Amino acid sequence: MNDFAASTGTATDELAAYEDAMINIYNNNFGESFEDIAASMGQIKQIMGEGLGADELEKMTTNALMLRDTFDFDVSESVRAANSLMDQFGLSADEAYNLIAQGAQNGLNQNGDLLDVLNEYSVQFSMMGYDAEDMFNMLSNGAENGTWSVDKLGDAMKEFNIRTKDGSQTTEEAFQKLGIVVSDIFCKGAKIFLAI
């Protein structure tokens, strides 16, 4: 607990709740030792910030250690990915970790880049109006249809997002080839915006 307190700046009078969380995690057979659990808890608290209480830290640490032990995901990286999903899509920590685990089970980490993709591209999917399940379904569909890396799928969404908003001639021509009249989209979008 001294290491945890030093790495997070947690006050001595608050340590009892965190110690209980560490013991619960250990008693549920997660982590290699108390030192391992304390180090993981410290990393998570540093990433998530002061507002993370002992109960939520216990859940996140359990999930992060489970992903580490099952899929060899680094604790800090999985926390960053879960945090990105929580920020962009309003998910709980449990929902975010469940989606990450399901994605890994479904082969989305075949090149070891799933967590990086979630960190980098969640914002792009969110900006386009998709929810987290939509994002994972798109990545899964692409992987099932032979895409070499889910990073390429995320990058394609990012580029699509950028190009549909830049209003360039090439964007308009691409939409016209698909049978979509760009001016109609912008007119309808403006009417909807003005109605709101």
mmCIF file of C-alpha atoms in Angstrom:
data_model
loop_
_atom_site.group_PDB
_atom_site.id
_atom_site.type_symbol
_atom_site.label_atom_id
_atom_site.label_comp_id
_atom_site.label_asym_id
_atom_site.label_seq_id
_atom_site.Cartn_x
_atom_site.Cartn_y
_atom_site.Cartn_z
ATOM 1 C CA MET A 1 0.000 0.000 0.000
ATOM 2 C CA ASN A 2 2.964 2.308 0.538
ATOM 3 C CA ASP A 3 3.922 1.938 -3.134
ATOM 4 C CA PHE A 4 0.330 2.588 -4.196
ATOM 5 C CA ALA A 5 0.096 5.667 -1.971
ATOM 6 C CA ALA A 6 3.422 7.036 -3.235
ATOM 7 C CA SER A 7 2.590 6.474 -6.925
ATOM 8 C CA THR A 8 -0.889 8.010 -6.703
ATOM 9 C CA GLY A 9 -0.586 10.603 -3.944
ATOM 10 C CA THR A 10 -3.402 8.932 -2.031
ATOM 11 C CA ALA A 11 -3.705 10.221 1.526
ATOM 12 C CA THR A 12 -2.970 7.807 4.363
ATOM 13 C CA ASP A 13 -6.472 8.127 5.807
ATOM 14 C CA GLU A 14 -7.966 6.928 2.468
ATOM 15 C CA LEU A 15 -5.786 3.827 2.151
ATOM 16 C CA ALA A 16 -8.030 1.433 4.088
ATOM 17 C CA ALA A 17 -10.652 1.339 1.287
ATOM 18 C CA TYR A 18 -7.962 0.743 -1.341
ATOM 19 C CA GLU A 19 -6.370 -1.960 0.798
ATOM 20 C CA ASP A 20 -9.752 -3.722 0.979
ATOM 21 C CA ALA A 21 -10.005 -3.486 -2.815
ATOM 22 C CA MET A 22 -6.536 -5.019 -3.197
ATOM 23 C CA ILE A 23 -7.382 -7.880 -0.848
ATOM 24 C CA ASN A 24 -10.655 -8.542 -2.720
ATOM 25 C CA ILE A 25 -8.802 -8.698 -6.044
ATOM 26 C CA TYR A 26 -6.218 -11.066 -4.586
ATOM 27 C CA ASN A 27 -8.875 -13.277 -2.963
ATOM 28 C CA ASN A 28 -10.627 -13.545 -6.347
ATOM 29 C CA ASN A 29 -7.390 -14.979 -7.818
ATOM 30 C CA PHE A 30 -6.369 -12.011 -9.929
ATOM 31 C CA GLY A 31 -2.827 -10.714 -9.977
ATOM 32 C CA GLU A 32 0.406 -12.517 -9.283
ATOM 33 C CA SER A 33 0.991 -10.938 -5.868
ATOM 34 C CA PHE A 34 -0.034 -8.013 -3.713
ATOM 35 C CA GLU A 35 2.816 -6.041 -5.292
ATOM 36 C CA ASP A 36 1.486 -6.810 -8.788
ATOM 37 C CA ILE A 37 -2.040 -5.767 -7.826
ATOM 38 C CA ALA A 38 -0.828 -2.582 -6.131
ATOM 39 C CA ALA A 39 1.251 -1.660 -9.193
ATOM 40 C CA SER A 40 -1.747 -2.248 -11.487
ATOM 41 C CA MET A 41 -4.042 -0.263 -9.219
ATOM 42 C CA GLY A 42 -1.506 2.565 -9.186
ATOM 43 C CA GLN A 43 -1.264 2.639 -12.989
ATOM 44 C CA ILE A 44 -5.039 2.712 -13.346
ATOM 45 C CA LYS A 45 -5.507 5.442 -10.745
ATOM 46 C CA GLN A 46 -2.836 7.569 -12.452
ATOM 47 C CA ILE A 47 -4.574 7.232 -15.831
ATOM 48 C CA MET A 48 -8.148 7.651 -14.601
ATOM 49 C CA GLY A 49 -7.473 10.432 -12.111
ATOM 50 C CA GLU A 50 -8.591 11.509 -8.686
ATOM 51 C CA GLY A 51 -12.304 10.880 -9.168
ATOM 52 C CA LEU A 52 -11.852 7.105 -9.260
ATOM 53 C CA GLY A 53 -13.030 5.595 -5.974
ATOM 54 C CA ALA A 54 -11.918 2.316 -4.442
ATOM 55 C CA ASP A 55 -14.923 0.297 -5.681
ATOM 56 C CA GLU A 56 -14.528 1.433 -9.293
ATOM 57 C CA LEU A 57 -10.755 0.971 -9.076
ATOM 58 C CA GLU A 58 -11.319 -2.594 -7.880
ATOM 59 C CA LYS A 59 -13.560 -3.346 -10.880
ATOM 60 C CA MET A 60 -11.195 -1.749 -13.386
ATOM 61 C CA THR A 61 -8.152 -3.507 -11.923
ATOM 62 C CA THR A 62 -9.927 -6.865 -11.997
ATOM 63 C CA ASN A 63 -10.918 -6.318 -15.643
ATOM 64 C CA ALA A 64 -7.437 -5.110 -16.629
ATOM 65 C CA LEU A 65 -5.740 -8.075 -14.951
ATOM 66 C CA MET A 66 -8.211 -10.469 -16.578
ATOM 67 C CA LEU A 67 -7.394 -9.022 -20.030
ATOM 68 C CA ARG A 68 -3.687 -9.175 -19.257
ATOM 69 C CA ASP A 69 -3.842 -12.803 -18.146
ATOM 70 C CA THR A 70 -6.143 -13.896 -20.982
ATOM 71 C CA PHE A 71 -4.924 -11.857 -23.958
ATOM 72 C CA ASP A 72 -1.542 -10.566 -22.778
ATOM 73 C CA PHE A 73 -2.762 -6.948 -22.934
ATOM 74 C CA ASP A 74 -0.667 -4.429 -21.040
ATOM 75 C CA VAL A 75 -2.625 -3.035 -18.075
ATOM 76 C CA SER A 76 -1.930 0.615 -18.923
ATOM 77 C CA GLU A 77 -2.816 0.145 -22.590
ATOM 78 C CA SER A 78 -6.082 -1.640 -21.835
ATOM 79 C CA VAL A 79 -7.033 1.094 -19.360
ATOM 80 C CA ARG A 80 -6.360 3.779 -21.964
ATOM 81 C CA ALA A 81 -8.486 1.905 -24.499
ATOM 82 C CA ALA A 82 -11.312 1.397 -21.995
ATOM 83 C CA ASN A 83 -11.104 5.059 -20.998
ATOM 84 C CA SER A 84 -11.324 6.101 -24.642
ATOM 85 C CA LEU A 85 -14.463 3.995 -25.108
ATOM 86 C CA MET A 86 -15.945 5.432 -21.922
ATOM 87 C CA ASP A 87 -15.198 9.023 -22.984
ATOM 88 C CA GLN A 88 -16.357 8.716 -26.581
ATOM 89 C CA PHE A 89 -19.405 6.503 -26.163
ATOM 90 C CA GLY A 90 -20.507 7.042 -22.553
ATOM 91 C CA LEU A 91 -19.874 3.422 -21.573
ATOM 92 C CA SER A 92 -19.250 2.115 -18.084
ATOM 93 C CA ALA A 93 -15.874 0.526 -17.385
ATOM 94 C CA ASP A 94 -17.452 -2.937 -17.380
ATOM 95 C CA GLU A 95 -19.118 -2.322 -20.760
ATOM 96 C CA ALA A 96 -15.854 -1.063 -22.247
ATOM 97 C CA TYR A 97 -13.855 -4.025 -20.981
ATOM 98 C CA ASN A 98 -16.510 -6.476 -22.161
ATOM 99 C CA LEU A 99 -16.345 -5.037 -25.687
ATOM 100 C CA ILE A 100 -12.543 -5.228 -25.675
ATOM 101 C CA ALA A 101 -12.647 -8.858 -24.532
ATOM 102 C CA GLN A 102 -15.283 -9.765 -27.133
ATOM 103 C CA GLY A 103 -13.274 -8.016 -29.826
ATOM 104 C CA ALA A 104 -10.159 -9.969 -28.894
ATOM 105 C CA GLN A 105 -12.147 -13.224 -28.803
ATOM 106 C CA ASN A 106 -13.407 -12.462 -32.316
ATOM 107 C CA GLY A 107 -9.930 -11.999 -33.781
ATOM 108 C CA LEU A 108 -9.714 -8.206 -33.800
ATOM 109 C CA ASN A 109 -6.291 -8.327 -32.147
ATOM 110 C CA GLN A 110 -4.749 -10.621 -34.743
ATOM 111 C CA ASN A 111 -1.941 -8.124 -35.375
ATOM 112 C CA GLY A 112 -1.642 -6.895 -31.809
ATOM 113 C CA ASP A 113 -3.133 -3.485 -32.613
ATOM 114 C CA LEU A 114 -6.675 -3.596 -31.206
ATOM 115 C CA LEU A 115 -5.965 -1.375 -28.199
ATOM 116 C CA ASP A 116 -4.121 1.180 -30.342
ATOM 117 C CA VAL A 117 -7.031 1.251 -32.797
ATOM 118 C CA LEU A 118 -9.526 1.868 -29.991
ATOM 119 C CA ASN A 119 -7.378 4.679 -28.580
ATOM 120 C CA GLU A 120 -6.847 6.351 -31.927
ATOM 121 C CA TYR A 121 -10.105 5.874 -33.791
ATOM 122 C CA SER A 122 -12.922 5.786 -31.215
ATOM 123 C CA VAL A 123 -13.229 9.538 -31.590
ATOM 124 C CA GLN A 124 -13.682 9.188 -35.373
ATOM 125 C CA PHE A 125 -16.499 6.663 -35.060
ATOM 126 C CA SER A 126 -18.143 8.779 -32.370
ATOM 127 C CA MET A 127 -17.904 11.945 -34.503
ATOM 128 C CA MET A 128 -19.635 10.099 -37.344
ATOM 129 C CA GLY A 129 -22.533 9.220 -35.026
ATOM 130 C CA TYR A 130 -21.735 5.546 -34.466
ATOM 131 C CA ASP A 131 -21.895 3.887 -31.069
ATOM 132 C CA ALA A 132 -19.308 1.480 -29.648
ATOM 133 C CA GLU A 133 -21.137 -1.636 -30.826
ATOM 134 C CA ASP A 134 -21.337 -0.198 -34.349
ATOM 135 C CA MET A 135 -17.587 0.385 -34.278
ATOM 136 C CA PHE A 136 -16.787 -3.144 -33.115
ATOM 137 C CA ASN A 137 -19.220 -4.619 -35.662
ATOM 138 C CA MET A 138 -17.589 -2.661 -38.495
ATOM 139 C CA LEU A 139 -14.120 -3.747 -37.388
ATOM 140 C CA SER A 140 -15.303 -7.343 -37.058
ATOM 141 C CA ASN A 141 -16.975 -7.349 -40.485
ATOM 142 C CA GLY A 142 -13.833 -5.963 -42.070
ATOM 143 C CA ALA A 143 -11.606 -8.518 -40.349
ATOM 144 C CA GLU A 144 -13.917 -11.371 -41.385
ATOM 145 C CA ASN A 145 -13.778 -10.179 -44.991
ATOM 146 C CA GLY A 146 -10.014 -10.304 -45.231
ATOM 147 C CA THR A 147 -8.770 -6.911 -44.068
ATOM 148 C CA TRP A 148 -5.202 -7.445 -42.982
ATOM 149 C CA SER A 149 -5.299 -5.075 -40.014
ATOM 150 C CA VAL A 150 -8.089 -3.409 -38.060
ATOM 151 C CA ASP A 151 -5.880 -0.317 -38.039
ATOM 152 C CA LYS A 152 -6.529 0.009 -41.776
ATOM 153 C CA LEU A 153 -10.268 -0.084 -41.080
ATOM 154 C CA GLY A 154 -10.008 2.612 -38.431
ATOM 155 C CA ASP A 155 -7.850 4.731 -40.704
ATOM 156 C CA ALA A 156 -10.384 4.362 -43.520
ATOM 157 C CA MET A 157 -13.113 5.669 -41.208
ATOM 158 C CA LYS A 158 -10.906 8.588 -40.196
ATOM 159 C CA GLU A 159 -10.196 9.498 -43.822
ATOM 160 C CA PHE A 160 -13.875 9.160 -44.739
ATOM 161 C CA ASN A 161 -14.785 11.430 -41.840
ATOM 162 C CA ILE A 162 -12.232 14.055 -42.905
ATOM 163 C CA ARG A 163 -13.133 13.963 -46.585
ATOM 164 C CA THR A 164 -16.888 14.129 -46.097
ATOM 165 C CA LYS A 165 -16.435 17.279 -44.071
ATOM 166 C CA ASP A 166 -13.915 19.073 -46.280
ATOM 167 C CA GLY A 167 -16.427 19.743 -49.096
ATOM 168 C CA SER A 168 -13.800 19.349 -51.806
ATOM 169 C CA GLN A 169 -14.539 18.663 -55.461
ATOM 170 C CA THR A 170 -13.189 15.100 -55.190
ATOM 171 C CA THR A 171 -15.542 14.392 -52.282
ATOM 172 C CA GLU A 172 -18.524 15.639 -54.245
ATOM 173 C CA GLU A 173 -17.502 13.583 -57.287
ATOM 174 C CA ALA A 174 -17.142 10.443 -55.162
ATOM 175 C CA PHE A 175 -20.628 10.924 -53.725
ATOM 176 C CA GLN A 176 -22.035 11.539 -57.208
ATOM 177 C CA LYS A 177 -20.573 8.204 -58.354
ATOM 178 C CA LEU A 178 -22.549 6.617 -55.545
ATOM 179 C CA GLY A 179 -25.693 8.374 -56.738
ATOM 180 C CA ILE A 180 -25.778 10.846 -53.859
ATOM 181 C CA VAL A 181 -26.271 14.553 -54.483
ATOM 182 C CA VAL A 182 -24.110 16.346 -51.928
ATOM 183 C CA SER A 183 -26.076 19.605 -52.031
ATOM 184 C CA ASP A 184 -29.209 17.670 -51.029
ATOM 185 C CA ILE A 185 -27.409 16.242 -48.014
ATOM 186 C CA PHE A 186 -26.176 19.641 -46.886
ATOM 187 C CA CYS A 187 -29.602 21.228 -47.436
ATOM 188 C CA LYS A 188 -31.324 18.486 -45.443
ATOM 189 C CA GLY A 189 -28.662 18.719 -42.744
ATOM 190 C CA ALA A 190 -29.066 22.496 -42.522
ATOM 191 C CA LYS A 191 -32.843 22.173 -42.244
ATOM 192 C CA ILE A 192 -32.512 19.610 -39.471
ATOM 193 C CA PHE A 193 -29.953 21.794 -37.689
ATOM 194 C CA LEU A 194 -32.169 24.882 -37.954
ATOM 195 C CA ALA A 195 -35.179 22.909 -36.694
ATOM 196 C CA ILE A 196 -33.250 21.926 -33.590
#
